[in-house]
């Protein structure tokens, strides 16, 4: 298992953008796939082999299907630690994460896009949510700031690109921003009582995937933006039947087509932005964990330090 950056096998160009596909988005269409890699990280293998794609302009992107290419991994068992670590290992600096969500608001209709700014955590401790404090002797303790769970610098840029793209491709689809996503455990959908409770809490959309991805990306010093696509009205809407898979799948097909177009529009611009070492998006994240690690590295084993350097190469030898 290598702890160093991988050899560049793609014409010397770096991969700066990673795309995580959610339900319905299992591959990238309209893009040349030049390689497929499956790095073993200190936290195991990712959900599936990662496709390395190249856009018409030559920009590279790493694509990973969150639930596997056959959608065989439940939200509670997605190997998020390995997924985020593998993308960081490949050189990724920004993650565009797509996710199907239920709507908790009348104005967010099925097929609409949402760029959320906040998360309410309703997972139940089943998922490994940190690279730190692994419970082993002499583990590393750190406290990542998470007041703004999605990258505040990158999110508005992504939002503008999504709006402009959908204006031409799907003019009837609305784009919403500054919304709160509730991340629940699942795999069952919410009861009506739970759905109404989330609305009272200030939730606007609900999914099962935003966490721990966003937390792990923050610890790995990666910019992370969630691009959510609504499939249904969850269970709160008394005038509707409670959500079922058939309804979700119907919306997923339309959402996946729009997501493909949005992804193509995002890759070049976001890669150009975060690929610049002087970019405010990159400099804000680079080294951001240095002041948040509490444990003195002098008291840690070589093995523990090596594991941490897989996601934080600057960490002391």
Tab-separated table of C-alpha atoms in Angstrom:
chain	number	residue	atom	x	y	z
A	1	UNK	CA	0.000	0.000	0.000
A	2	UNK	CA	1.679	3.208	-1.184
A	3	UNK	CA	1.534	6.328	0.953
A	4	UNK	CA	2.916	8.522	-1.801
A	5	UNK	CA	1.060	10.268	-4.597
A	6	UNK	CA	0.409	7.913	-7.534
A	7	UNK	CA	2.499	8.077	-10.655
A	8	UNK	CA	0.903	10.333	-13.251
A	9	UNK	CA	-0.231	8.010	-16.037
A	10	UNK	CA	-2.546	10.440	-17.794
A	11	UNK	CA	-0.321	12.594	-19.962
A	12	UNK	CA	1.219	14.418	-17.008
A	13	UNK	CA	-2.027	16.234	-16.212
A	14	UNK	CA	-3.303	16.301	-12.625
A	15	UNK	CA	-6.799	15.276	-11.566
A	16	UNK	CA	-8.281	18.123	-9.535
A	17	UNK	CA	-12.019	17.355	-9.578
A	18	UNK	CA	-13.764	14.282	-8.245
A	19	UNK	CA	-17.410	13.511	-8.940
A	20	UNK	CA	-19.378	11.228	-6.633
A	21	UNK	CA	-22.493	9.908	-8.320
A	22	UNK	CA	-25.552	9.170	-6.235
A	23	UNK	CA	-28.687	7.159	-6.951
A	24	UNK	CA	-29.263	7.098	-10.716
A	25	UNK	CA	-25.835	8.479	-11.606
A	26	UNK	CA	-23.535	5.484	-11.976
A	27	UNK	CA	-21.269	6.658	-14.801
A	28	UNK	CA	-20.356	9.733	-16.814
A	29	UNK	CA	-21.759	9.872	-20.332
A	30	UNK	CA	-20.236	11.874	-23.147
A	31	UNK	CA	-16.736	11.766	-21.734
A	32	UNK	CA	-13.709	9.701	-22.723
A	33	UNK	CA	-12.720	7.165	-20.065
A	34	UNK	CA	-8.957	6.785	-20.259
A	35	UNK	CA	-8.315	4.623	-17.199
A	36	UNK	CA	-9.961	2.809	-14.309
A	37	UNK	CA	-8.146	2.558	-10.963
A	38	UNK	CA	-8.951	0.926	-7.641
A	39	UNK	CA	-6.522	2.239	-5.002
A	40	UNK	CA	-6.337	0.372	-1.716
A	41	UNK	CA	-6.373	2.986	1.036
A	42	UNK	CA	-5.571	2.473	4.734
A	43	UNK	CA	-9.375	2.314	5.150
A	44	UNK	CA	-9.927	-0.282	2.433
A	45	UNK	CA	-11.151	-0.036	-1.142
A	46	UNK	CA	-13.653	2.545	-2.442
A	47	UNK	CA	-17.253	1.701	-3.353
A	48	UNK	CA	-16.143	0.715	-6.846
A	49	UNK	CA	-13.196	1.250	-9.180
A	50	UNK	CA	-12.738	4.928	-10.021
A	51	UNK	CA	-13.063	5.988	-13.665
A	52	UNK	CA	-10.586	8.578	-14.912
A	53	UNK	CA	-12.276	10.628	-17.620
A	54	UNK	CA	-11.066	13.333	-19.988
A	55	UNK	CA	-13.281	16.122	-21.314
A	56	UNK	CA	-13.116	17.427	-24.889
A	57	UNK	CA	-10.885	20.253	-23.666
A	58	UNK	CA	-8.494	17.793	-21.988
A	59	UNK	CA	-9.542	18.272	-18.350
A	60	UNK	CA	-9.288	15.140	-16.211
A	61	UNK	CA	-11.930	14.054	-13.715
A	62	UNK	CA	-12.240	11.120	-11.304
A	63	UNK	CA	-15.702	9.551	-11.082
A	64	UNK	CA	-16.933	7.275	-8.304
A	65	UNK	CA	-20.395	5.722	-7.903
A	66	UNK	CA	-21.252	6.058	-4.199
A	67	UNK	CA	-23.428	2.940	-4.021
A	68	UNK	CA	-21.353	0.923	-6.499
A	69	UNK	CA	-22.018	0.598	-10.211
A	70	UNK	CA	-24.849	-1.876	-9.546
A	71	UNK	CA	-26.287	0.107	-6.604
A	72	UNK	CA	-25.491	-2.740	-4.240
A	73	UNK	CA	-24.208	-0.750	-1.224
A	74	UNK	CA	-26.713	0.655	1.261
A	75	UNK	CA	-26.303	4.241	2.541
A	76	UNK	CA	-25.284	2.951	5.973
A	77	UNK	CA	-22.473	0.837	4.530
A	78	UNK	CA	-20.928	3.112	1.900
A	79	UNK	CA	-17.143	3.016	2.557
A	80	UNK	CA	-16.926	6.804	2.744
A	81	UNK	CA	-13.539	6.847	4.485
A	82	UNK	CA	-12.038	4.887	1.591
A	83	UNK	CA	-13.931	6.891	-1.046
A	84	UNK	CA	-12.698	10.275	0.165
A	85	UNK	CA	-9.164	8.985	0.846
A	86	UNK	CA	-8.917	7.432	-2.636
A	87	UNK	CA	-9.978	10.676	-4.320
A	88	UNK	CA	-7.467	12.669	-2.259
A	89	UNK	CA	-4.749	10.142	-3.144
A	90	UNK	CA	-5.451	10.702	-6.849
A	91	UNK	CA	-4.822	14.431	-6.452
A	92	UNK	CA	-8.418	15.630	-6.242
A	93	UNK	CA	-8.921	19.025	-4.587
A	94	UNK	CA	-12.677	19.494	-4.992
A	95	UNK	CA	-15.549	17.016	-4.829
A	96	UNK	CA	-18.853	17.540	-6.613
A	97	UNK	CA	-21.211	15.134	-4.864
A	98	UNK	CA	-24.564	14.334	-6.458
A	99	UNK	CA	-27.435	12.967	-4.398
A	100	UNK	CA	-31.109	12.157	-4.843
A	101	UNK	CA	-33.190	13.806	-2.112
A	102	UNK	CA	-36.742	14.045	-0.876
A	103	UNK	CA	-38.319	17.490	-0.684
A	104	UNK	CA	-39.599	18.866	2.617
A	105	UNK	CA	-40.919	22.075	1.022
A	106	UNK	CA	-43.730	22.668	-1.467
A	107	UNK	CA	-41.575	25.019	-3.549
A	108	UNK	CA	-38.893	22.337	-4.096
A	109	UNK	CA	-40.585	20.150	-6.680
A	110	UNK	CA	-39.438	16.752	-7.950
A	111	UNK	CA	-36.685	17.186	-10.590
A	112	UNK	CA	-35.539	20.497	-9.045
A	113	UNK	CA	-31.859	20.998	-8.144
A	114	UNK	CA	-30.718	22.164	-4.704
A	115	UNK	CA	-27.297	23.434	-3.591
A	116	UNK	CA	-27.636	23.198	0.224
A	117	UNK	CA	-25.614	25.171	2.741
A	118	UNK	CA	-26.380	23.331	5.992
A	119	UNK	CA	-26.871	19.785	7.345
A	120	UNK	CA	-28.885	18.317	10.206
A	121	UNK	CA	-27.373	14.984	11.247
A	122	UNK	CA	-29.883	12.192	11.858
A	123	UNK	CA	-27.522	9.268	11.312
A	124	UNK	CA	-27.200	6.875	14.225
A	125	UNK	CA	-23.515	6.236	14.788
A	126	UNK	CA	-23.376	3.234	12.448
A	127	UNK	CA	-21.144	5.020	9.960
A	128	UNK	CA	-17.487	5.757	10.506
A	129	UNK	CA	-17.498	9.568	10.431
A	130	UNK	CA	-13.876	10.601	11.068
A	131	UNK	CA	-10.297	9.745	10.194
A	132	UNK	CA	-9.348	10.636	13.767
A	133	UNK	CA	-9.867	8.963	17.127
A	134	UNK	CA	-9.940	5.444	15.718
A	135	UNK	CA	-10.137	3.898	19.163
A	136	UNK	CA	-6.654	2.435	18.923
A	137	UNK	CA	-3.875	3.122	21.377
A	138	UNK	CA	-2.147	6.428	20.661
A	139	UNK	CA	-4.776	7.496	18.113
A	140	UNK	CA	-4.837	11.039	16.726
A	141	UNK	CA	-7.479	13.425	18.063
A	142	UNK	CA	-8.618	16.377	15.968
A	143	UNK	CA	-11.644	18.666	15.818
A	144	UNK	CA	-12.442	19.908	12.314
A	145	UNK	CA	-14.509	23.112	12.061
A	146	UNK	CA	-17.865	22.231	10.539
A	147	UNK	CA	-20.068	25.288	11.047
A	148	UNK	CA	-20.360	25.594	7.276
A	149	UNK	CA	-20.390	21.975	6.079
A	150	UNK	CA	-20.179	22.811	2.364
A	151	UNK	CA	-17.431	24.925	0.825
A	152	UNK	CA	-18.654	28.533	1.059
A	153	UNK	CA	-16.267	29.687	-1.669
A	154	UNK	CA	-17.049	26.973	-4.193
A	155	UNK	CA	-20.802	26.533	-3.598
A	156	UNK	CA	-21.925	29.852	-5.172
A	157	UNK	CA	-19.718	29.202	-8.191
A	158	UNK	CA	-21.263	25.759	-8.631
A	159	UNK	CA	-24.737	27.212	-8.147
A	160	UNK	CA	-24.235	29.796	-10.912
A	161	UNK	CA	-22.957	27.180	-13.352
A	162	UNK	CA	-25.869	24.852	-12.549
A	163	UNK	CA	-28.378	27.692	-13.038
A	164	UNK	CA	-26.909	28.774	-16.371
A	165	UNK	CA	-26.706	25.201	-17.646
A	166	UNK	CA	-30.246	24.218	-16.709
A	167	UNK	CA	-31.630	27.465	-18.113
A	168	UNK	CA	-30.725	26.121	-21.552
A	169	UNK	CA	-31.139	22.365	-21.019
A	170	UNK	CA	-34.139	22.166	-18.673
A	171	UNK	CA	-35.765	25.617	-18.378
A	172	UNK	CA	-38.639	24.265	-16.266
A	173	UNK	CA	-36.274	22.964	-13.573
A	174	UNK	CA	-35.678	25.336	-10.669
A	175	UNK	CA	-32.405	25.657	-8.755
A	176	UNK	CA	-32.579	26.368	-5.015
A	177	UNK	CA	-29.752	27.463	-2.725
A	178	UNK	CA	-29.120	28.207	0.970
A	179	UNK	CA	-31.199	25.201	2.007
A	180	UNK	CA	-30.731	22.672	4.809
A	181	UNK	CA	-30.413	18.955	4.113
A	182	UNK	CA	-31.410	16.413	6.746
A	183	UNK	CA	-29.218	13.310	6.542
A	184	UNK	CA	-31.064	10.300	7.969
A	185	UNK	CA	-29.917	6.733	8.504
A	186	UNK	CA	-32.419	4.729	6.480
A	187	UNK	CA	-32.746	2.468	4.636
A	188	UNK	CA	-36.512	2.967	5.168
A	189	UNK	CA	-37.967	6.356	4.280
A	190	UNK	CA	-39.360	8.695	6.967
A	191	UNK	CA	-42.694	8.392	8.741
A	192	UNK	CA	-45.089	11.320	8.273
A	193	UNK	CA	-44.408	12.391	11.865
A	194	UNK	CA	-40.643	12.404	11.302
A	195	UNK	CA	-41.013	14.239	8.006
A	196	UNK	CA	-43.092	16.980	9.660
A	197	UNK	CA	-40.614	17.178	12.540
A	198	UNK	CA	-37.762	17.791	10.094
A	199	UNK	CA	-39.783	20.607	8.517
A	200	UNK	CA	-40.255	22.203	11.947
A	201	UNK	CA	-36.520	21.931	12.549
A	202	UNK	CA	-35.823	23.924	9.381
A	203	UNK	CA	-35.015	21.044	7.047
A	204	UNK	CA	-35.695	21.649	3.346
A	205	UNK	CA	-34.572	18.374	1.771
A	206	UNK	CA	-33.681	14.924	3.092
A	207	UNK	CA	-31.220	12.247	2.008
A	208	UNK	CA	-29.102	9.410	3.387
A	209	UNK	CA	-25.698	10.333	1.918
A	210	UNK	CA	-24.478	13.811	2.858
A	211	UNK	CA	-22.787	12.419	5.952
A	212	UNK	CA	-20.161	11.368	6.674
A	213	UNK	CA	-18.915	12.413	3.214
A	214	UNK	CA	-18.911	16.135	3.974
A	215	UNK	CA	-17.137	15.655	7.328
A	216	UNK	CA	-14.483	13.370	5.886
A	217	UNK	CA	-13.852	15.730	2.985
A	218	UNK	CA	-13.318	18.565	5.465
A	219	UNK	CA	-10.811	16.477	7.437
A	220	UNK	CA	-8.990	15.612	4.190
A	221	UNK	CA	-8.811	19.340	3.293
A	222	UNK	CA	-11.016	18.909	0.227
A	223	UNK	CA	-13.607	21.363	-1.029
A	224	UNK	CA	-16.987	19.625	-1.032
A	225	UNK	CA	-20.249	20.744	-2.614
A	226	UNK	CA	-23.492	18.755	-2.620
A	227	UNK	CA	-25.638	18.952	-5.748
A	228	UNK	CA	-29.018	17.520	-4.803
A	229	UNK	CA	-31.829	16.517	-7.143
A	230	UNK	CA	-35.331	16.135	-5.741
A	231	UNK	CA	-37.219	12.932	-6.541
A	232	UNK	CA	-40.325	13.194	-4.330
A	233	UNK	CA	-42.066	15.085	-1.517
A	234	UNK	CA	-41.023	12.696	1.256
A	235	UNK	CA	-43.916	11.778	3.604
A	236	UNK	CA	-45.069	15.129	5.077
A	237	UNK	CA	-47.451	16.068	2.247
A	238	UNK	CA	-50.909	14.825	3.274
A	239	UNK	CA	-52.242	15.258	-0.258
A	240	UNK	CA	-49.690	12.749	-1.583
A	241	UNK	CA	-49.111	9.065	-1.108
A	242	UNK	CA	-46.052	8.280	0.988
A	243	UNK	CA	-42.898	7.986	-1.054
A	244	UNK	CA	-42.095	4.669	-2.700
A	245	UNK	CA	-39.251	3.403	-4.855
A	246	UNK	CA	-41.306	3.412	-8.070
A	247	UNK	CA	-41.938	7.155	-7.713
A	248	UNK	CA	-38.293	7.813	-6.945
A	249	UNK	CA	-37.031	5.823	-9.933
A	250	UNK	CA	-39.312	7.743	-12.300
A	251	UNK	CA	-37.754	11.033	-11.214
A	252	UNK	CA	-34.246	9.554	-11.108
A	253	UNK	CA	-34.197	9.001	-14.863
A	254	UNK	CA	-34.975	12.656	-15.599
A	255	UNK	CA	-32.612	13.853	-12.878
A	256	UNK	CA	-29.763	11.675	-14.164
A	257	UNK	CA	-29.989	13.183	-17.644
A	258	UNK	CA	-29.909	16.719	-16.268
A	259	UNK	CA	-27.087	15.784	-13.875
A	260	UNK	CA	-24.959	14.520	-16.764
A	261	UNK	CA	-25.293	17.862	-18.552
A	262	UNK	CA	-24.582	19.788	-15.351
A	263	UNK	CA	-21.509	17.658	-14.626
A	264	UNK	CA	-20.011	18.334	-18.045
A	265	UNK	CA	-20.524	22.063	-17.533
A	266	UNK	CA	-18.895	21.991	-14.101
A	267	UNK	CA	-15.768	19.905	-14.661
A	268	UNK	CA	-13.664	22.281	-16.770
A	269	UNK	CA	-14.464	25.433	-14.808
A	270	UNK	CA	-14.123	23.947	-11.333
A	271	UNK	CA	-10.919	22.123	-12.293
A	272	UNK	CA	-9.430	25.341	-13.651
A	273	UNK	CA	-10.335	27.131	-10.433
A	274	UNK	CA	-9.008	24.635	-7.892
A	275	UNK	CA	-6.060	23.685	-10.110
A	276	UNK	CA	-4.589	27.127	-9.545
A	277	UNK	CA	-2.404	27.012	-6.420
A	278	UNK	CA	-3.239	30.669	-5.731
A	279	UNK	CA	-6.994	30.122	-5.983
A	280	UNK	CA	-8.910	31.296	-2.899
A	281	UNK	CA	-10.827	27.992	-2.971
A	282	UNK	CA	-7.657	25.894	-2.836
A	283	UNK	CA	-5.709	28.075	-0.396
A	284	UNK	CA	-8.651	28.151	2.025
A	285	UNK	CA	-8.593	24.352	2.354
A	286	UNK	CA	-4.884	23.603	1.976
A	287	UNK	CA	-3.375	23.140	5.434
A	288	UNK	CA	-6.689	23.937	7.126
A	289	UNK	CA	-6.378	20.998	9.556
A	290	UNK	CA	-2.950	21.954	10.890
A	291	UNK	CA	-4.307	23.934	13.830
A	292	UNK	CA	-7.067	21.424	14.616
A	293	UNK	CA	-5.001	18.337	15.480
A	294	UNK	CA	-4.635	18.057	19.245
A	295	UNK	CA	-2.337	15.038	19.625
A	296	UNK	CA	1.430	15.552	19.710
A	297	UNK	CA	2.871	13.515	16.803
A	298	UNK	CA	5.940	12.642	18.892
A	299	UNK	CA	3.772	10.212	20.851
A	300	UNK	CA	2.395	8.403	17.807
A	301	UNK	CA	3.605	5.253	16.110
A	302	UNK	CA	5.011	5.319	12.582
A	303	UNK	CA	1.987	3.346	11.393
A	304	UNK	CA	-0.500	5.904	12.741
A	305	UNK	CA	1.413	8.787	11.190
A	306	UNK	CA	1.596	7.002	7.845
A	307	UNK	CA	-2.140	6.446	7.800
A	308	UNK	CA	-2.791	10.112	8.413
A	309	UNK	CA	-0.300	11.202	5.756
A	310	UNK	CA	-2.389	9.344	3.179
A	311	UNK	CA	-4.948	12.177	3.398
A	312	UNK	CA	-2.693	14.904	4.864
A	313	UNK	CA	0.724	14.611	3.162
A	314	UNK	CA	2.153	17.477	5.235
A	315	UNK	CA	1.652	15.572	8.491
A	316	UNK	CA	4.940	15.137	10.445
A	317	UNK	CA	7.152	12.175	9.645
